[in-house]
Amino acid sequence: MQLRPLSRQRGRTVVRLRGELTSRRAPRVRRRLLRAFARAPGVVEVDLGKVTCLAPETSALLLAAAATARRRGVSFLITGASPRVLRVLEELGMQRLADAPLRPLP
């Protein structure tokens, strides 16, 4: 698993995740998401375009991040996810918390 550096684009903080997001990697993902919110962005985008596996613990972190964004008035977007990863997130109810429709990679 690799965690790419956070980037900031016009009030948007992008968290790029890649590889297998297993339960062992959940603490690192959590730290990345906390850093994204610490930047006080208007939008937090989580790019899952290079994620090959999404464990329940990391799925739960994404749901918690989306709920945090909603409480803080920050838009939360999931981008680039594979159909398999999207299925997992949809089953968990991510669509209710995300601020844009969940769409598979083109």
Coordinates of C-alpha atoms in Angstrom, one line a residue:
M1 CA 0.0 0.0 0.0
Q2 CA 1.1 3.5 -0.7
L3 CA -0.3 6.7 0.6
R4 CA 0.4 9.6 -1.8
P5 CA 1.0 13.0 -0.5
L6 CA -1.9 15.2 0.2
S7 CA -2.4 17.9 -2.3
R8 CA -4.3 21.2 -2.1
Q9 CA -6.2 22.6 -5.0
R10 CA -8.3 25.8 -4.6
G11 CA -9.8 24.9 -1.2
R12 CA -9.8 21.2 -2.0
T13 CA -7.6 18.7 -0.1
V14 CA -7.0 15.5 -2.1
V15 CA -6.1 12.3 -0.3
R16 CA -4.8 9.7 -2.8
L17 CA -4.8 6.2 -1.5
R18 CA -3.5 3.1 -3.3
G19 CA -2.9 -0.6 -3.0
E20 CA -4.4 -2.9 -0.4
L21 CA -6.1 -0.9 2.4
T22 CA -6.1 -3.7 4.9
S23 CA -6.9 -3.5 8.6
R24 CA -3.1 -3.2 9.3
R25 CA -3.0 0.0 7.2
A26 CA -6.1 1.5 8.8
P27 CA -4.1 3.6 11.3
R28 CA -2.1 5.2 8.5
V29 CA -5.3 5.9 6.5
R30 CA -6.8 7.5 9.6
R31 CA -3.9 9.8 10.1
R32 CA -4.0 10.9 6.5
L33 CA -7.7 11.7 6.8
L34 CA -7.2 13.6 10.0
R35 CA -4.4 15.7 8.3
A36 CA -6.8 16.4 5.5
F37 CA -9.4 17.8 7.8
A38 CA -6.7 19.8 9.8
R39 CA -6.2 21.9 6.6
A40 CA -9.7 23.2 7.0
P41 CA -10.6 22.7 3.4
G42 CA -13.9 23.4 1.7
V43 CA -13.7 20.0 0.0
V44 CA -12.1 16.7 1.0
E45 CA -11.6 14.4 -2.0
V46 CA -10.5 10.8 -1.4
D47 CA -9.1 9.4 -4.6
L48 CA -9.4 5.6 -4.6
G49 CA -8.3 5.1 -8.2
K50 CA -5.4 2.9 -7.3
V51 CA -7.0 0.9 -4.4
T52 CA -7.1 -2.8 -5.0
C53 CA -8.6 -4.0 -1.7
L54 CA -10.7 -2.2 0.8
A55 CA -10.9 -3.9 4.2
P56 CA -13.9 -3.3 6.6
E57 CA -11.8 -1.1 8.9
T58 CA -10.7 1.3 6.2
S59 CA -14.2 1.3 4.8
A60 CA -15.4 2.4 8.3
L61 CA -12.8 5.1 8.4
L62 CA -14.1 6.5 5.1
L63 CA -17.7 6.5 6.4
A64 CA -16.5 8.3 9.6
A65 CA -14.6 10.9 7.5
A66 CA -17.7 11.5 5.4
A67 CA -19.8 12.0 8.6
T68 CA -17.1 14.3 10.0
A69 CA -17.2 16.4 6.8
R70 CA -21.0 16.7 7.0
R71 CA -20.8 17.9 10.6
R72 CA -18.1 20.5 9.7
G73 CA -19.9 21.7 6.6
V74 CA -17.1 20.3 4.3
S75 CA -17.9 18.6 1.0
F76 CA -16.7 15.0 0.9
L77 CA -16.1 13.3 -2.4
I78 CA -14.9 9.8 -3.4
T79 CA -13.3 9.6 -6.8
G80 CA -11.7 7.0 -9.1
A81 CA -12.9 3.9 -7.2
S82 CA -13.2 0.6 -9.0
P83 CA -16.6 -1.0 -9.4
R84 CA -15.7 -3.5 -6.7
V85 CA -14.6 -0.8 -4.2
L86 CA -17.8 1.2 -5.0
R87 CA -19.9 -1.8 -4.3
V88 CA -18.5 -2.1 -0.8
L89 CA -19.0 1.6 -0.1
E90 CA -22.5 1.5 -1.5
E91 CA -23.4 -1.5 0.7
L92 CA -22.2 0.5 3.7
G93 CA -24.3 3.5 2.8
M94 CA -21.6 5.9 1.6
Q95 CA -24.0 7.5 -0.9
R96 CA -26.0 9.0 1.9
L97 CA -22.9 10.8 3.2
A98 CA -21.0 11.7 0.1
D99 CA -21.6 15.0 -1.6
A100 CA -21.5 13.6 -5.2
P101 CA -22.7 10.4 -6.8
L102 CA -20.4 7.4 -6.4
R103 CA -19.2 6.5 -9.9
P104 CA -16.9 3.8 -11.2
L105 CA -13.6 4.6 -13.0
P106 CA -14.2 5.4 -16.7

